[in-house]
Tab-separated table of C-alpha atoms in Angstrom:
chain	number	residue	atom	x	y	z
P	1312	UNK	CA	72.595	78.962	96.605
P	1313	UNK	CA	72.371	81.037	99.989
P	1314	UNK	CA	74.653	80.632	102.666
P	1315	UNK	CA	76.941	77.774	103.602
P	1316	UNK	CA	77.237	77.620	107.791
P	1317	UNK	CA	79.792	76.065	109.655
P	1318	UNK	CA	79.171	77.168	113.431
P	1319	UNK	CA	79.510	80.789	113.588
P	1320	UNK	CA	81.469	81.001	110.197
P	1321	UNK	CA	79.620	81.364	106.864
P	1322	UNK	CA	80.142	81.910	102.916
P	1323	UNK	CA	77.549	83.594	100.578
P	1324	UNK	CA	77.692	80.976	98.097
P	1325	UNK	CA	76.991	83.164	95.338
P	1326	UNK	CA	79.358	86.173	95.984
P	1327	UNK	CA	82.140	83.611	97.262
P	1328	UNK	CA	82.861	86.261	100.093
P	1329	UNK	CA	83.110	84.694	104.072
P	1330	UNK	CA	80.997	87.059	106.524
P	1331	UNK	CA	83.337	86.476	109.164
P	1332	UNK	CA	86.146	88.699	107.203
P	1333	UNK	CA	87.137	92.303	106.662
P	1334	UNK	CA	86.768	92.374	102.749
P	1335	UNK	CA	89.707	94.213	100.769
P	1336	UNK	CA	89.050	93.726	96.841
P	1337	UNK	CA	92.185	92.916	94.980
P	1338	UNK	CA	92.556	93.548	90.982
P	1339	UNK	CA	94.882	90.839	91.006
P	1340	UNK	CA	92.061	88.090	90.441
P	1341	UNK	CA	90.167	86.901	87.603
P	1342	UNK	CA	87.664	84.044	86.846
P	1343	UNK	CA	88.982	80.405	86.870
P	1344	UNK	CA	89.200	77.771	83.453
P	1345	UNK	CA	85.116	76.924	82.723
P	1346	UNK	CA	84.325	74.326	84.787
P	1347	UNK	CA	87.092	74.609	87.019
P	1348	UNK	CA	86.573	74.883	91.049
P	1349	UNK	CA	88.272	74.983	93.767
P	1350	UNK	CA	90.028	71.312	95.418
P	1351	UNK	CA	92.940	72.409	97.347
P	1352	UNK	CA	93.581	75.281	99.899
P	1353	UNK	CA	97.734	76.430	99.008
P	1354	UNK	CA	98.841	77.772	102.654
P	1355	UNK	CA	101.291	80.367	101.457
P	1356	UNK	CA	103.203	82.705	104.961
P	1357	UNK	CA	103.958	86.065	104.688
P	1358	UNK	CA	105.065	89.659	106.078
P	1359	UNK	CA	106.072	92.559	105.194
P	1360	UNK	CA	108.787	93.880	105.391
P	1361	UNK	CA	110.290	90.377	105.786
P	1362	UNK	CA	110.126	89.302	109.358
P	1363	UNK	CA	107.965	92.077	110.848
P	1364	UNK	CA	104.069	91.751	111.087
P	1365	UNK	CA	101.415	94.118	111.131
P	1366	UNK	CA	100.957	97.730	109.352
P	1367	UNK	CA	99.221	98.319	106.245
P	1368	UNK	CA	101.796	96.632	103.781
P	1369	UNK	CA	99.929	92.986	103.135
P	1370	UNK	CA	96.369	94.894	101.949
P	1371	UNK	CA	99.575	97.576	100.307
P	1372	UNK	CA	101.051	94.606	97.918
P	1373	UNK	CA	97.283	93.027	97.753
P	1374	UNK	CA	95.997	95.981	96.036
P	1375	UNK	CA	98.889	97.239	93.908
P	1376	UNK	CA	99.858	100.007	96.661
P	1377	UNK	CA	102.396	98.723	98.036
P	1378	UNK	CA	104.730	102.428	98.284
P	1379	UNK	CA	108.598	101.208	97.032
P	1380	UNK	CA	110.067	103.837	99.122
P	1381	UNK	CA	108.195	102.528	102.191
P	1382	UNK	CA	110.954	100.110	103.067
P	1383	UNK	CA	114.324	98.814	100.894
P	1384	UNK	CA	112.678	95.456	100.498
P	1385	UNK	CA	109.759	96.734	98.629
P	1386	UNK	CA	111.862	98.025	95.908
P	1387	UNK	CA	113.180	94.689	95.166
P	1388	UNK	CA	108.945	93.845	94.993
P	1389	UNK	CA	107.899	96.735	93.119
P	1390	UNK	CA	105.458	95.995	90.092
P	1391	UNK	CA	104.523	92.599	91.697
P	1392	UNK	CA	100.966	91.511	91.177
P	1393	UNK	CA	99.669	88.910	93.421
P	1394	UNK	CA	96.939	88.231	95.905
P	1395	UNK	CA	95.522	85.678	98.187
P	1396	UNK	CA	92.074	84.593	98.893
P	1397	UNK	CA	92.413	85.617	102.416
P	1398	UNK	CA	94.481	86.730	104.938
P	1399	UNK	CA	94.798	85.479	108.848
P	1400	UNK	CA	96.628	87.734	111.035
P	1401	UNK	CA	98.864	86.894	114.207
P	1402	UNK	CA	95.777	87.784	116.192
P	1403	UNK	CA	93.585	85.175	114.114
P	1404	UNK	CA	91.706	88.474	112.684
P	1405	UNK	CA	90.830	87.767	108.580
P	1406	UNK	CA	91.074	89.587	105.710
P	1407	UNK	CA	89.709	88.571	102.177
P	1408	UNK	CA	91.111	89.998	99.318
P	1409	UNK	CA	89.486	87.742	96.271
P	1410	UNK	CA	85.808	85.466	96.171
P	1411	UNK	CA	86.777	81.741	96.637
P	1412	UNK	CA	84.911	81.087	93.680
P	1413	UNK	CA	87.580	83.334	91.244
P	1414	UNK	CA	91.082	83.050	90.913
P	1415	UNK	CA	93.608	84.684	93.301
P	1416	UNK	CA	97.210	85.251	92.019
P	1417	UNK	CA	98.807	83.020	94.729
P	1418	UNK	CA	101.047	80.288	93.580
P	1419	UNK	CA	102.998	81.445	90.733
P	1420	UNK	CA	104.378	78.729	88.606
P	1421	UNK	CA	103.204	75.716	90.398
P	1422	UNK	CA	102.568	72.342	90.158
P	1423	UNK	CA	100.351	69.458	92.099
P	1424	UNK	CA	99.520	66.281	91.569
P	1425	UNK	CA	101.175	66.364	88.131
P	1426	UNK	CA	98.760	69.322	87.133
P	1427	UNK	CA	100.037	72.724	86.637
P	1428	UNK	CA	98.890	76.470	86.845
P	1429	UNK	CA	97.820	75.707	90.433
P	1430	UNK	CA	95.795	79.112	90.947
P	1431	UNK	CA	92.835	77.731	88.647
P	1432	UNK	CA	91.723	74.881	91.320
P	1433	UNK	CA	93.217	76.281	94.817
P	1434	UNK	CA	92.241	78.882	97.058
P	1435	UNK	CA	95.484	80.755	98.558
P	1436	UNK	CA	95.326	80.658	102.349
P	1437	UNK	CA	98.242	83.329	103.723
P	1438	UNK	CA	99.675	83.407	107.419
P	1439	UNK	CA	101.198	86.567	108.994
P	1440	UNK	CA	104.072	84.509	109.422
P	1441	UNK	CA	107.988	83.847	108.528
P	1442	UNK	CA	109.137	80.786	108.027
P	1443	UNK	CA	111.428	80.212	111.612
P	1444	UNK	CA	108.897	82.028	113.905
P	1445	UNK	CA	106.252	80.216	115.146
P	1446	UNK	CA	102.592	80.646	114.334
P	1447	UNK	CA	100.167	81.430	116.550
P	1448	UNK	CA	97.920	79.061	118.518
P	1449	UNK	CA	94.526	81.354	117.242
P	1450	UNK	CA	96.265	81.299	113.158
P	1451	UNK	CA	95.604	77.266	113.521
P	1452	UNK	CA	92.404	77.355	115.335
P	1453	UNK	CA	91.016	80.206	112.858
P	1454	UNK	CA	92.432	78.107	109.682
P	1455	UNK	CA	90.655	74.919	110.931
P	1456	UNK	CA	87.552	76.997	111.318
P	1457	UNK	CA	87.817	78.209	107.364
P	1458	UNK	CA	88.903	74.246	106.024
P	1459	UNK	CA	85.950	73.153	107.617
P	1460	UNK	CA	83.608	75.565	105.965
P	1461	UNK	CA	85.121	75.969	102.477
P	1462	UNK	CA	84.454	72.024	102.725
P	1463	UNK	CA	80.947	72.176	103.353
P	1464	UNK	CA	80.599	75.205	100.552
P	1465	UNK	CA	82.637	73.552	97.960
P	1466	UNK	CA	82.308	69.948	96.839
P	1467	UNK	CA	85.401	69.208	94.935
P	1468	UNK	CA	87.212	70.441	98.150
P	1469	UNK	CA	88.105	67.924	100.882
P	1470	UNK	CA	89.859	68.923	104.309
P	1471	UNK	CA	92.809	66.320	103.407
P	1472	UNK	CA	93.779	68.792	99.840
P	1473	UNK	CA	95.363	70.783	102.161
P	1474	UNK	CA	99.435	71.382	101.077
P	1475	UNK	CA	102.094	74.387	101.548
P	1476	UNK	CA	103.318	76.737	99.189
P	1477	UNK	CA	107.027	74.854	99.282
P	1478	UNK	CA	105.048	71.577	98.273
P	1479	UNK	CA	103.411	73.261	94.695
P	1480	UNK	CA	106.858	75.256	94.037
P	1481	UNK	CA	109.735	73.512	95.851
P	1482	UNK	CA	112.904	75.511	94.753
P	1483	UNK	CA	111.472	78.117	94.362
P	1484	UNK	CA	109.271	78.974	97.470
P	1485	UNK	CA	109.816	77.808	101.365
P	1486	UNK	CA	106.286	78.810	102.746
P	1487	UNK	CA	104.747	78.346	105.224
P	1488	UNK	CA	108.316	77.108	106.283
P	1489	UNK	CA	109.728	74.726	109.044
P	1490	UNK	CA	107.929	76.962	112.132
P	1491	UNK	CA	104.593	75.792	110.498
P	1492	UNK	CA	102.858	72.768	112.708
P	1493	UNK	CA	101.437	70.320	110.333
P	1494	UNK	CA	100.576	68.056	113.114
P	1495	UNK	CA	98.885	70.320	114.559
P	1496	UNK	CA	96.518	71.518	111.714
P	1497	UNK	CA	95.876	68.298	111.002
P	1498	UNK	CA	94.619	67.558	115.127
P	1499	UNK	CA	92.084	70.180	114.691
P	1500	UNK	CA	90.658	69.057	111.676
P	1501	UNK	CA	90.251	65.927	112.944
């Protein structure tokens, strides 16, 4: 299939990998249901520890490193085996952890649109983020830049399946949280 261009940014459509990206493998992936792609982009926020951003401890708990006695909090986390497609730092920088084509371990029990196990037709989208501070300006203009290309690279995908983590697991999860400008995402995509 080759590469699918949006400006500057591309995907190799057959390895599912964006050039624009630092790559980081995860093991915490695996292929999605036959016949099942990828519709919705889950934006999920996170640091580590809780509240504090930057340091090795994302690509840590990514990659099943993540060193319990780092920090009190990871205790609580040890064993934990999740992942996200990809990663955009405070500084807009990316990292991908998992092809968009496979399954990342992102959403957890989930539900959308009356269909469960969410991870088989999403691709996890995390924020350095908490869910009271506010993102930064070049975290929205870098996540418009990746909608718009995972829309031209898959077809099942539109740039209005777009939802938080708090909307597939309300309860449960608060992600991306109340600091996160919907509005906003939504002005760029335009």
């Amino acid at each position: 299939m080759g590469k699918v261009v949006s400006g500057k940014w591309w995907i190799d459509a057959d390895s599912g990998w964006l050039a624009n990206a630092r790559h980081v493998v995860s093991p915490n992936q695996d292929e999605r249901p036959p016949g099942m792609a990828a519709e919705w982009v889950v934006i999920h926020g996170i640091s580590l520890p809780p509240g504090e951003f930057g340091g090795p401890w994302i690509d840590a708990l990514f990659t099943n490193r993540l060193e319990a006695a780092a920090h009190p909090y990871f205790d609580e986390i040890r064993g934990l085996r999740v992942s996200a497609h990809i990663l955009i730092a405070r500084d807009g920088a990316l990292t991908q952890y998992v092809p968009f084509h496979k399954r990342a371990w992102h959403a957890g029990e989930s539900m959308l649109k009356g269909r469960c196990r969410c991870n088989d037709f999403t691709i996890g989208v995390e924020l350095e983020g908490a869910d009271t501070v506010p993102y930064e300006k070049m975290q929205y203009q870098v996540l418009a830049n990746l909608i718009n290309v995972l829309a031209g690279a898959y077809p099942a995908f539109s740039k209005e399946r777009i939802v938080g983590h708090s909307d597939i697991a309300p309860g449960r999860k608060t992600d991306p949280g109340p600091a996160f400008e919907w509005m906003r995402l939504k002005s760029l995509l335009a």
